[in-house]
Short mmCIF file of C-alpha atoms and ligand atoms in Angstrom, two decimals:
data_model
loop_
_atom_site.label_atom_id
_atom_site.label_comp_id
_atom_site.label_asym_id
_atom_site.label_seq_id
_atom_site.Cartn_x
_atom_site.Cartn_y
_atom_site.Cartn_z
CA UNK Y 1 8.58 -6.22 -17.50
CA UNK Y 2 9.89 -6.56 -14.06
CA UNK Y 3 12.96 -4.90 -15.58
CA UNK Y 4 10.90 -1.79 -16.46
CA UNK Y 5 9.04 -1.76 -13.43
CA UNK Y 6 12.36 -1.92 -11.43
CA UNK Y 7 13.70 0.79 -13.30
CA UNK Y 8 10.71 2.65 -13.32
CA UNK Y 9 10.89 2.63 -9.60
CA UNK Y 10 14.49 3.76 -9.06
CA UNK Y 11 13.37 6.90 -11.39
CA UNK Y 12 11.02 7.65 -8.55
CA UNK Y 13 13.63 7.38 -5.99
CA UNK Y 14 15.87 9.54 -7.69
CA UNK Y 15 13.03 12.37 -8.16
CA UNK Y 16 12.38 11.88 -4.37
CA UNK Y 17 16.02 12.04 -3.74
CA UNK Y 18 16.53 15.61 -5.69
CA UNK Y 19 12.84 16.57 -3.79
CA UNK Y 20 12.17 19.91 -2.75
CA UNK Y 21 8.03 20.20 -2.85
CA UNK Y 22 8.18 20.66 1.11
CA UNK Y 23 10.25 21.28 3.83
CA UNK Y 24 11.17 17.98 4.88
CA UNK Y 25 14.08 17.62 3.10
CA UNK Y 26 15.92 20.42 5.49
CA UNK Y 27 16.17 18.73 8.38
CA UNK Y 28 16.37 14.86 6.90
CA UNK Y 29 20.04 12.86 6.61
CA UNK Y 30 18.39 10.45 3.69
CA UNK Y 31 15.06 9.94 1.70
CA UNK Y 32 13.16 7.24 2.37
CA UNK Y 33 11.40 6.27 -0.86
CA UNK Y 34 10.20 2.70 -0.26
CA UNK Y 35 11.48 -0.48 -0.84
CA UNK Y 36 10.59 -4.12 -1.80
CA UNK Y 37 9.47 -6.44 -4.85
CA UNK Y 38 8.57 -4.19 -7.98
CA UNK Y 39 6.16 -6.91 -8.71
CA UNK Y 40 4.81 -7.31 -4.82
CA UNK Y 41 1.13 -7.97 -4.45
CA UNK Y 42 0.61 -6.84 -1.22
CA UNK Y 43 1.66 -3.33 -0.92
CA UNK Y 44 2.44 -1.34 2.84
CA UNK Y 45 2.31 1.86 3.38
CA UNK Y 46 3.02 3.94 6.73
CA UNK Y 47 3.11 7.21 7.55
CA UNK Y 48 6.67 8.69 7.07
CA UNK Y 49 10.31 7.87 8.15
CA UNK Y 50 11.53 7.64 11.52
CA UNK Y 51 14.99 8.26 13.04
CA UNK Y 52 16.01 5.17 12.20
CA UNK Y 53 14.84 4.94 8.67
CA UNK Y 54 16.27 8.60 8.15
CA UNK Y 55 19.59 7.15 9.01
CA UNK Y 56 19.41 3.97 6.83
CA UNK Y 57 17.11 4.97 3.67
CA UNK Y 58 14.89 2.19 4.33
CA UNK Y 59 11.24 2.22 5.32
CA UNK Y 60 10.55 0.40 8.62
CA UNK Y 61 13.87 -0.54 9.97
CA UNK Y 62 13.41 0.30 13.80
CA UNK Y 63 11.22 -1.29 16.38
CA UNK Y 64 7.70 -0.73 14.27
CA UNK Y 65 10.00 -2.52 11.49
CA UNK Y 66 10.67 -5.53 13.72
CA UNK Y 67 7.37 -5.95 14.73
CA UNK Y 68 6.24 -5.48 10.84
CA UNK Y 69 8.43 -8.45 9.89
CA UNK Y 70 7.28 -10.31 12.74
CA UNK Y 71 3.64 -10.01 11.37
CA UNK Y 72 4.46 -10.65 7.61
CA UNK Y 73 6.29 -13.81 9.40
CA UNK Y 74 2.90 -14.87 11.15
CA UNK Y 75 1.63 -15.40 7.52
CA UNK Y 76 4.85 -16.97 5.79
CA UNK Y 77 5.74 -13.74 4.12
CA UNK Y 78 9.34 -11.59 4.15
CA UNK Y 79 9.93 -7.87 3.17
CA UNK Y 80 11.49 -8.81 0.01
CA UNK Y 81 8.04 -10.45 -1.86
CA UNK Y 82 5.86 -7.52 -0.24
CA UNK Y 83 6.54 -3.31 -0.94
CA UNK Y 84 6.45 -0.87 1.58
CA UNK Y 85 6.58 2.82 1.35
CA UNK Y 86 5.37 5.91 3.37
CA UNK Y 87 2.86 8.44 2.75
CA UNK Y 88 5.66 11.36 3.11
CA UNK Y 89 9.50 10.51 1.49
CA UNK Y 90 11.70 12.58 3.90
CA UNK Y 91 11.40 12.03 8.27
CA UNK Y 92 9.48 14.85 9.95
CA UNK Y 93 11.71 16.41 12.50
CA UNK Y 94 11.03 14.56 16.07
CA UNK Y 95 8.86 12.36 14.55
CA UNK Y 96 5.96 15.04 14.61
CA UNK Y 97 3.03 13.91 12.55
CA UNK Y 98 3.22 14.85 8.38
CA UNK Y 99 1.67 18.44 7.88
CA UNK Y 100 -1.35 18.02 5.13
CA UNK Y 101 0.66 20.45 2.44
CA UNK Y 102 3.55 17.84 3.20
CA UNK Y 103 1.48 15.01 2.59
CA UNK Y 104 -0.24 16.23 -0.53
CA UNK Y 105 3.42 17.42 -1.98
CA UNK Y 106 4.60 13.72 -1.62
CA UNK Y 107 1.52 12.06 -2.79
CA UNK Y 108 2.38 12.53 -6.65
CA UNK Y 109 5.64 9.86 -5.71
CA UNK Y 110 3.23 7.41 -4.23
CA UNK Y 111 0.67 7.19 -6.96
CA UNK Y 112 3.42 6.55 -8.91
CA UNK Y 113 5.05 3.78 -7.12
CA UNK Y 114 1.14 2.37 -6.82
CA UNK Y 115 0.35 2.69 -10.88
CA UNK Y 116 3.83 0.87 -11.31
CA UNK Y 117 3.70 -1.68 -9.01
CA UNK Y 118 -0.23 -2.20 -9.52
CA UNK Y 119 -0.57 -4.26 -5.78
CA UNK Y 120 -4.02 -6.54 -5.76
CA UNK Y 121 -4.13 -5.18 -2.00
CA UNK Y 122 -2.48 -1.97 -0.44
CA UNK Y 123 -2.44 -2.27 3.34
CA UNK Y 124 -2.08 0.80 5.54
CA UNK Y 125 -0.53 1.49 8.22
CA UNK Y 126 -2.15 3.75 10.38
CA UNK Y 127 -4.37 7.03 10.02
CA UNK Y 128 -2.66 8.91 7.59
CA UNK Y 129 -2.10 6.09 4.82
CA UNK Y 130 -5.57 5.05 5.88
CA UNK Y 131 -7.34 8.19 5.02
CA UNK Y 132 -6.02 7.75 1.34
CA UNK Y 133 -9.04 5.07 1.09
CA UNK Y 134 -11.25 5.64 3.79
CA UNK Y 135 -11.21 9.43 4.30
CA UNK Y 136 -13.95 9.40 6.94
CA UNK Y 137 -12.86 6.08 8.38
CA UNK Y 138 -11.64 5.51 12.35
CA UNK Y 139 -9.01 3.54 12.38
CA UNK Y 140 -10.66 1.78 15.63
CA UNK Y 141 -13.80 1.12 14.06
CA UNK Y 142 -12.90 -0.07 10.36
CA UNK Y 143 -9.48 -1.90 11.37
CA UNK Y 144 -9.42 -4.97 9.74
CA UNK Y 145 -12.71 -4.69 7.64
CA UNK Y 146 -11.09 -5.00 3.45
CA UNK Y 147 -12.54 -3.03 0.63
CA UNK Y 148 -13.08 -4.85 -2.76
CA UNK Y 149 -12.64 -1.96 -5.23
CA UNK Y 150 -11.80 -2.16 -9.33
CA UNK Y 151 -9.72 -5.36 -8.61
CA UNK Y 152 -7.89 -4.41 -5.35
CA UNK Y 153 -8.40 -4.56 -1.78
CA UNK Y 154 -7.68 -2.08 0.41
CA UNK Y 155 -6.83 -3.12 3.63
CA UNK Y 156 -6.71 -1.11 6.80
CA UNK Y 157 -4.27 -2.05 9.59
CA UNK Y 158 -2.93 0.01 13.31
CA UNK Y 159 0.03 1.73 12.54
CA UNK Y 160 2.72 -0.97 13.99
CA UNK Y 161 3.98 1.75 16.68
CA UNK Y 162 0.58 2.04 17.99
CA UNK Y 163 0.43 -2.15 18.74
CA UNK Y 164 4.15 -1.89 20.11
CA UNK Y 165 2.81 0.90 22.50
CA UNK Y 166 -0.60 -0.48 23.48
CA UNK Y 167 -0.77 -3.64 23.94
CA UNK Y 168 -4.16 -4.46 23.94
CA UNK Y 169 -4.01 -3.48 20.20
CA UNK Y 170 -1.62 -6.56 19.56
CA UNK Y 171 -3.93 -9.07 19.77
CA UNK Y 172 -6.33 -7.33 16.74
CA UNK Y 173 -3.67 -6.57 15.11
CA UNK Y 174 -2.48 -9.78 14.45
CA UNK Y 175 -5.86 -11.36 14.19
CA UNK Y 176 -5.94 -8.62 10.97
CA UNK Y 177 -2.88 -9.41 9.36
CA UNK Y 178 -3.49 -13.31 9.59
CA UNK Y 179 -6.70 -12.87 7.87
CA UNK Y 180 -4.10 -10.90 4.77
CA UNK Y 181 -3.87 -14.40 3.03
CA UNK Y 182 -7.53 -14.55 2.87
CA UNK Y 183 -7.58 -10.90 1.33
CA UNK Y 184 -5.37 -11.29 -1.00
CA UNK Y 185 -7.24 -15.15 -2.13
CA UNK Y 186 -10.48 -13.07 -2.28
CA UNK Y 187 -9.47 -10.25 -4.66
CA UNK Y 188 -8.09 -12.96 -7.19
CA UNK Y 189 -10.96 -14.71 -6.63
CA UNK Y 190 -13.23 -11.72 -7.64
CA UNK Y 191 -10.47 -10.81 -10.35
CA UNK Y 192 -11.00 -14.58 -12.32
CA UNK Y 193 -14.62 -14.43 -11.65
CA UNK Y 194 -14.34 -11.07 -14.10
CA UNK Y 195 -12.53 -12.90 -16.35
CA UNK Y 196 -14.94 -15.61 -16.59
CA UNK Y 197 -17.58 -13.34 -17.26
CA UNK Y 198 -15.87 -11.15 -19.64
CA UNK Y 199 -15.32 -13.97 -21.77
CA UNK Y 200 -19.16 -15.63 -21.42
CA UNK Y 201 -20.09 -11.82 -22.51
CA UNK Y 202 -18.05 -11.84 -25.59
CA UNK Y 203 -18.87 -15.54 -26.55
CA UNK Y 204 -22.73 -13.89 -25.84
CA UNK Y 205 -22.26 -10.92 -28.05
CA UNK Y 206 -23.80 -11.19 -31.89
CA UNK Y 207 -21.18 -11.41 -34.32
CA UNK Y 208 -19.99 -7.91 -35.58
CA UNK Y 209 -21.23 -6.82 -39.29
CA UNK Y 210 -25.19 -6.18 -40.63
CA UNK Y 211 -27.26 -9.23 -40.32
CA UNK Y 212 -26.93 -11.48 -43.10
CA UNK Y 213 -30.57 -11.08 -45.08
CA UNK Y 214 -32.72 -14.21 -44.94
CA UNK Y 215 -33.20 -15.58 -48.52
CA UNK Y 216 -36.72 -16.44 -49.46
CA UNK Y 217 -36.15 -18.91 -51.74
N1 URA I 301 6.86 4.40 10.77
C1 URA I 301 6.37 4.62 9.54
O1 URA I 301 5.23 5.00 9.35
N2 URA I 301 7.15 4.39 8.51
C2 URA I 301 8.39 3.95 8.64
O2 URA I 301 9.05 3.76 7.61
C3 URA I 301 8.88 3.71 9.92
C4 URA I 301 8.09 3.95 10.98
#
């Protein structure tokens, strides 16, 4: 399983490797196609490679990467147990935001990596992962606040370069990511509490076949 998953995952890479849906390729040194545990149960995703990511091939690597391990450290976790991948594959020249065509070209590659990997809670990072889930969300407003959907959360977090360049941001954002654990506890929670019930409902359920006819005498 983790096998297939892994390998299922480096097909993806390769496809985003040969990509040519959009423009970004031109101007980019390397894809970026994510990286991490193909069984992770927290998933991150960002917005798209920076210069530093563009040089290395590897989401979050530059100061917004620092500062994203520092947070997974605030809660015991490292980049190796969680994935984290971008909502566009290939860096957008100066670091301009992703173009909607762009976004919507790449976002085959990142359902993908999300039906393979199958996270119990996808955090994102920033506006542009965010409005994935929460199309008419502000990130100001809903920051922080988890949705419990089919099994998952969905978990909406600052982009990391916005709390490295205001700092007033730092202390929410941190307050959000410690409350991750709790997230993460609740959606398994929610998923055994299914389980449970599935199972009363079958126990429940009249045994298949007609009903046996009630002799007389
Ligand atoms: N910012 C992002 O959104 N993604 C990265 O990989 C790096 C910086």
């Amino acid at each position: 399983m983790t096998h297939d998953r892994a390998a299922a995952l480096a097909a993806i890479a390769e496809q985003v490797r040969a990509c040519r849906l959009c423009r970004l390729y031109e101007r980019a040194t390397r894809p970026v196609p994510g990286a991490g545990s193909p069984q992770a149960e927290i998933m991150f995703i960002g917005e798209g490679p920076g210069y530093h990511e563009d040089q290395q091939g590897l989401p979050f690597v530059g100061r917004s990467g620092e500062y994203l391990n520092y947070l997974l450290k605030l809660i015991g976790l490292t980049r190796d147990v969680v994935f984290i991948a971008n909502v566009v594959k290939h860096r957008p020249p100066d670091n301009r935001d992703p173009f909607p065509d762009e976004i919507l070209a790449c976002k085959p590659y990142l359902d993908q990596q999300i039906a393979i990997i199958d996270p119990l809670v996808i955090v994102t990072l920033g506006r542009f992962s965010m409005a994935r889930y929460f199309p008419n969300g502000k990130i100001s407003q809903i920051h922080g606040q988890p949705r419990y959907d089919d099994g998952r959360a969905y978990y909406p977090l600052f982009h990391p370069a916005a709390a490295l360049r205001a700092p007033e941001l730092r202390r929410d954002m941190e307050a959000d990511i410690r409350r991750l654990p709790e997230v993460l506890a609740e959606v398994k929670r929610r998923r055994a509490a299914g389980q449970n019930q599935a199972q009363r409902d079958s126990i429940d359920e009249p045994p298949a076949g007609p009903p046996k006819q009630l002799s007389l005498f």
